Amino acid sequence: MTEATITIEDYQAPNTKGVIKVVNIAGQLDESNVDDKMQEIYKVIEPIPTGLKLLLNFENLDYMNSKSIGYVTDLYGKITKGSGLIVIANAKNNILDILKVVGLTQLIKTFDNMDQAKNYLAGTSSAEALSEPPAQ
């Protein structure tokens, strides 16, 4: 069984009343652990039906299989349905390449670092995000 750890923390953006949920994922998400690990995220997001801002920090994520990509796609659907926003920060090149190939980067904005992602989430509403042109 490969190792993956998920920690979830709240980030209070300066000069806003909204809280950003930061999900830090490390290790490898694969068939041996993805179902259990993703349930940890669902337990946190399900009690927040609207306006959730979720930042997936992939800085220490080394591998993700197709099932984990499916879960990220599902998170996108649940969060945007509730007028929320989801972004990805710090994805390594191999992870970013996979996300591009499957088209997720056209739905979910990616950022090179946490500060960029936090600033975007703190200053953007879901309506503003929907009016932006799709990412390339």
PDB file of C-alpha atoms in Angstrom:
ATOM      1  CA  MET A   1       0.000   0.000   0.000  1.00  0.00           C
ATOM      2  CA  THR A   2       1.408   3.347  -0.961  1.00  0.00           C
ATOM      3  CA  GLU A   3       1.358   6.307   1.345  1.00  0.00           C
ATOM      4  CA  ALA A   4      -0.695   9.439   0.944  1.00  0.00           C
ATOM      5  CA  THR A   5      -1.498  12.036   3.558  1.00  0.00           C
ATOM      6  CA  ILE A   6      -4.145  14.688   3.499  1.00  0.00           C
ATOM      7  CA  THR A   7      -4.300  17.619   5.868  1.00  0.00           C
ATOM      8  CA  ILE A   8      -7.000  20.241   5.735  1.00  0.00           C
ATOM      9  CA  GLU A   9      -6.727  23.704   7.202  1.00  0.00           C
ATOM     10  CA  ASP A  10      -8.655  26.950   7.156  1.00  0.00           C
ATOM     11  CA  TYR A  11      -7.027  30.062   5.740  1.00  0.00           C
ATOM     12  CA  GLN A  12      -8.582  33.381   6.680  1.00  0.00           C
ATOM     13  CA  ALA A  13      -7.965  35.749   3.806  1.00  0.00           C
ATOM     14  CA  PRO A  14      -7.015  39.266   4.918  1.00  0.00           C
ATOM     15  CA  ASN A  15      -9.790  41.873   4.668  1.00  0.00           C
ATOM     16  CA  THR A  16     -12.445  39.257   3.903  1.00  0.00           C
ATOM     17  CA  LYS A  17     -14.909  37.320   5.964  1.00  0.00           C
ATOM     18  CA  GLY A  18     -14.586  34.197   3.845  1.00  0.00           C
ATOM     19  CA  VAL A  19     -12.487  31.224   4.803  1.00  0.00           C
ATOM     20  CA  ILE A  20     -10.534  29.226   2.238  1.00  0.00           C
ATOM     21  CA  LYS A  21     -10.266  25.493   2.856  1.00  0.00           C
ATOM     22  CA  VAL A  22      -6.717  24.404   2.017  1.00  0.00           C
ATOM     23  CA  VAL A  23      -6.266  20.704   1.266  1.00  0.00           C
ATOM     24  CA  ASN A  24      -2.626  19.583   1.345  1.00  0.00           C
ATOM     25  CA  ILE A  25      -2.095  16.266  -0.433  1.00  0.00           C
ATOM     26  CA  ALA A  26       1.241  14.458  -0.183  1.00  0.00           C
ATOM     27  CA  GLY A  27       2.536  11.159  -1.472  1.00  0.00           C
ATOM     28  CA  GLN A  28       0.787   9.010  -4.044  1.00  0.00           C
ATOM     29  CA  LEU A  29      -2.938   8.751  -4.686  1.00  0.00           C
ATOM     30  CA  ASP A  30      -3.566   5.348  -6.228  1.00  0.00           C
ATOM     31  CA  GLU A  31      -5.968   2.412  -6.144  1.00  0.00           C
ATOM     32  CA  SER A  32      -4.761   1.325  -2.705  1.00  0.00           C
ATOM     33  CA  ASN A  33      -5.724   4.551  -0.918  1.00  0.00           C
ATOM     34  CA  VAL A  34      -7.653   7.028  -3.078  1.00  0.00           C
ATOM     35  CA  ASP A  35     -11.159   6.077  -1.906  1.00  0.00           C
ATOM     36  CA  ASP A  36     -10.316   6.495   1.794  1.00  0.00           C
ATOM     37  CA  LYS A  37      -8.254   9.648   1.295  1.00  0.00           C
ATOM     38  CA  MET A  38     -10.830  11.439  -0.837  1.00  0.00           C
ATOM     39  CA  GLN A  39     -13.544  10.688   1.729  1.00  0.00           C
ATOM     40  CA  GLU A  40     -11.539  12.849   4.155  1.00  0.00           C
ATOM     41  CA  ILE A  41     -12.050  15.786   1.771  1.00  0.00           C
ATOM     42  CA  TYR A  42     -15.744  15.066   1.190  1.00  0.00           C
ATOM     43  CA  LYS A  43     -16.374  15.074   4.963  1.00  0.00           C
ATOM     44  CA  VAL A  44     -15.064  18.639   5.089  1.00  0.00           C
ATOM     45  CA  ILE A  45     -16.790  20.051   2.005  1.00  0.00           C
ATOM     46  CA  GLU A  46     -20.233  18.454   2.313  1.00  0.00           C
ATOM     47  CA  PRO A  47     -21.316  20.522   5.350  1.00  0.00           C
ATOM     48  CA  ILE A  48     -20.636  23.700   3.295  1.00  0.00           C
ATOM     49  CA  PRO A  49     -23.277  23.629   0.554  1.00  0.00           C
ATOM     50  CA  THR A  50     -22.664  27.069  -0.976  1.00  0.00           C
ATOM     51  CA  GLY A  51     -19.820  29.481  -1.554  1.00  0.00           C
ATOM     52  CA  LEU A  52     -17.014  27.107  -0.612  1.00  0.00           C
ATOM     53  CA  LYS A  53     -13.524  28.133  -1.691  1.00  0.00           C
ATOM     54  CA  LEU A  54     -11.217  25.136  -1.932  1.00  0.00           C
ATOM     55  CA  LEU A  55      -7.483  25.192  -2.634  1.00  0.00           C
ATOM     56  CA  LEU A  56      -5.852  21.878  -3.508  1.00  0.00           C
ATOM     57  CA  ASN A  57      -2.152  22.107  -2.678  1.00  0.00           C
ATOM     58  CA  PHE A  58      -0.357  19.474  -4.757  1.00  0.00           C
ATOM     59  CA  GLU A  59       3.160  20.577  -3.759  1.00  0.00           C
ATOM     60  CA  ASN A  60       4.006  17.194  -2.234  1.00  0.00           C
ATOM     61  CA  LEU A  61       1.807  15.032  -4.468  1.00  0.00           C
ATOM     62  CA  ASP A  62       4.027  12.740  -6.509  1.00  0.00           C
ATOM     63  CA  TYR A  63       1.465  10.605  -8.343  1.00  0.00           C
ATOM     64  CA  MET A  64      -2.264  10.435  -8.997  1.00  0.00           C
ATOM     65  CA  ASN A  65      -4.101   7.713 -10.875  1.00  0.00           C
ATOM     66  CA  SER A  66      -7.139   8.089 -13.124  1.00  0.00           C
ATOM     67  CA  LYS A  67      -9.528   7.408 -10.262  1.00  0.00           C
ATOM     68  CA  SER A  68      -8.087  10.305  -8.258  1.00  0.00           C
ATOM     69  CA  ILE A  69      -8.509  12.551 -11.309  1.00  0.00           C
ATOM     70  CA  GLY A  70     -12.149  11.474 -11.368  1.00  0.00           C
ATOM     71  CA  TYR A  71     -12.513  12.504  -7.743  1.00  0.00           C
ATOM     72  CA  VAL A  72     -11.003  15.935  -8.463  1.00  0.00           C
ATOM     73  CA  THR A  73     -13.479  16.312 -11.328  1.00  0.00           C
ATOM     74  CA  ASP A  74     -16.317  15.379  -8.965  1.00  0.00           C
ATOM     75  CA  LEU A  75     -15.084  17.924  -6.398  1.00  0.00           C
ATOM     76  CA  TYR A  76     -15.147  20.563  -9.127  1.00  0.00           C
ATOM     77  CA  GLY A  77     -18.757  19.682  -9.962  1.00  0.00           C
ATOM     78  CA  LYS A  78     -19.964  19.699  -6.352  1.00  0.00           C
ATOM     79  CA  ILE A  79     -18.222  22.951  -5.462  1.00  0.00           C
ATOM     80  CA  THR A  80     -19.206  24.916  -8.558  1.00  0.00           C
ATOM     81  CA  LYS A  81     -22.798  23.668  -8.288  1.00  0.00           C
ATOM     82  CA  GLY A  82     -22.856  25.375  -4.895  1.00  0.00           C
ATOM     83  CA  SER A  83     -21.443  28.630  -6.342  1.00  0.00           C
ATOM     84  CA  GLY A  84     -18.016  27.885  -4.943  1.00  0.00           C
ATOM     85  CA  LEU A  85     -14.515  27.968  -6.385  1.00  0.00           C
ATOM     86  CA  ILE A  86     -11.785  25.337  -6.562  1.00  0.00           C
ATOM     87  CA  VAL A  87      -8.159  25.886  -7.597  1.00  0.00           C
ATOM     88  CA  ILE A  88      -4.946  23.877  -7.658  1.00  0.00           C
ATOM     89  CA  ALA A  89      -1.552  25.172  -6.513  1.00  0.00           C
ATOM     90  CA  ASN A  90       2.010  23.859  -6.718  1.00  0.00           C
ATOM     91  CA  ALA A  91       1.368  20.907  -9.022  1.00  0.00           C
ATOM     92  CA  LYS A  92       4.566  19.245 -10.170  1.00  0.00           C
ATOM     93  CA  ASN A  93       5.130  19.057 -13.924  1.00  0.00           C
ATOM     94  CA  ASN A  94       4.128  15.381 -14.193  1.00  0.00           C
ATOM     95  CA  ILE A  95       0.834  16.060 -12.374  1.00  0.00           C
ATOM     96  CA  LEU A  96       0.177  19.246 -14.345  1.00  0.00           C
ATOM     97  CA  ASP A  97       0.769  17.384 -17.609  1.00  0.00           C
ATOM     98  CA  ILE A  98      -1.835  14.766 -16.654  1.00  0.00           C
ATOM     99  CA  LEU A  99      -4.353  17.448 -15.663  1.00  0.00           C
ATOM    100  CA  LYS A 100      -3.797  19.214 -19.002  1.00  0.00           C
ATOM    101  CA  VAL A 101      -4.200  16.030 -21.045  1.00  0.00           C
ATOM    102  CA  VAL A 102      -7.552  15.196 -19.440  1.00  0.00           C
ATOM    103  CA  GLY A 103      -8.732  18.806 -19.773  1.00  0.00           C
ATOM    104  CA  LEU A 104      -9.031  19.641 -16.080  1.00  0.00           C
ATOM    105  CA  THR A 105      -6.892  22.742 -16.416  1.00  0.00           C
ATOM    106  CA  GLN A 106      -9.626  24.187 -18.635  1.00  0.00           C
ATOM    107  CA  LEU A 107     -12.063  23.872 -15.730  1.00  0.00           C
ATOM    108  CA  ILE A 108      -9.870  24.375 -12.686  1.00  0.00           C
ATOM    109  CA  LYS A 109      -7.386  27.237 -12.496  1.00  0.00           C
ATOM    110  CA  THR A 110      -3.862  26.238 -11.555  1.00  0.00           C
ATOM    111  CA  PHE A 111      -1.289  28.430  -9.851  1.00  0.00           C
ATOM    112  CA  ASP A 112       2.458  28.125  -9.428  1.00  0.00           C
ATOM    113  CA  ASN A 113       2.355  28.928  -5.724  1.00  0.00           C
ATOM    114  CA  MET A 114       0.075  29.185  -2.714  1.00  0.00           C
ATOM    115  CA  ASP A 115       0.139  32.984  -2.508  1.00  0.00           C
ATOM    116  CA  GLN A 116      -1.181  33.369  -6.054  1.00  0.00           C
ATOM    117  CA  ALA A 117      -3.935  30.820  -5.400  1.00  0.00           C
ATOM    118  CA  LYS A 118      -4.960  32.361  -2.066  1.00  0.00           C
ATOM    119  CA  ASN A 119      -5.015  35.870  -3.531  1.00  0.00           C
ATOM    120  CA  TYR A 120      -7.172  34.695  -6.434  1.00  0.00           C
ATOM    121  CA  LEU A 121      -9.654  32.938  -4.163  1.00  0.00           C
ATOM    122  CA  ALA A 122      -9.786  35.832  -1.700  1.00  0.00           C
ATOM    123  CA  GLY A 123     -10.505  38.363  -4.426  1.00  0.00           C
ATOM    124  CA  THR A 124     -12.780  36.443  -6.779  1.00  0.00           C
ATOM    125  CA  SER A 125     -16.424  35.484  -6.572  1.00  0.00           C
ATOM    126  CA  SER A 126     -17.820  32.495  -8.424  1.00  0.00           C
ATOM    127  CA  ALA A 127     -19.727  34.847 -10.743  1.00  0.00           C
ATOM    128  CA  GLU A 128     -16.475  36.618 -11.648  1.00  0.00           C
ATOM    129  CA  ALA A 129     -14.741  33.288 -12.212  1.00  0.00           C
ATOM    130  CA  LEU A 130     -17.503  32.116 -14.545  1.00  0.00           C
ATOM    131  CA  SER A 131     -17.152  35.244 -16.652  1.00  0.00           C
ATOM    132  CA  GLU A 132     -13.406  34.741 -17.146  1.00  0.00           C
ATOM    133  CA  PRO A 133     -12.173  33.154 -20.350  1.00  0.00           C
ATOM    134  CA  PRO A 134     -11.188  29.484 -19.928  1.00  0.00           C
ATOM    135  CA  ALA A 135      -7.610  28.719 -18.990  1.00  0.00           C
ATOM    136  CA  GLN A 136      -5.287  27.586 -21.762  1.00  0.00           C
TER     137      GLN A 136
END
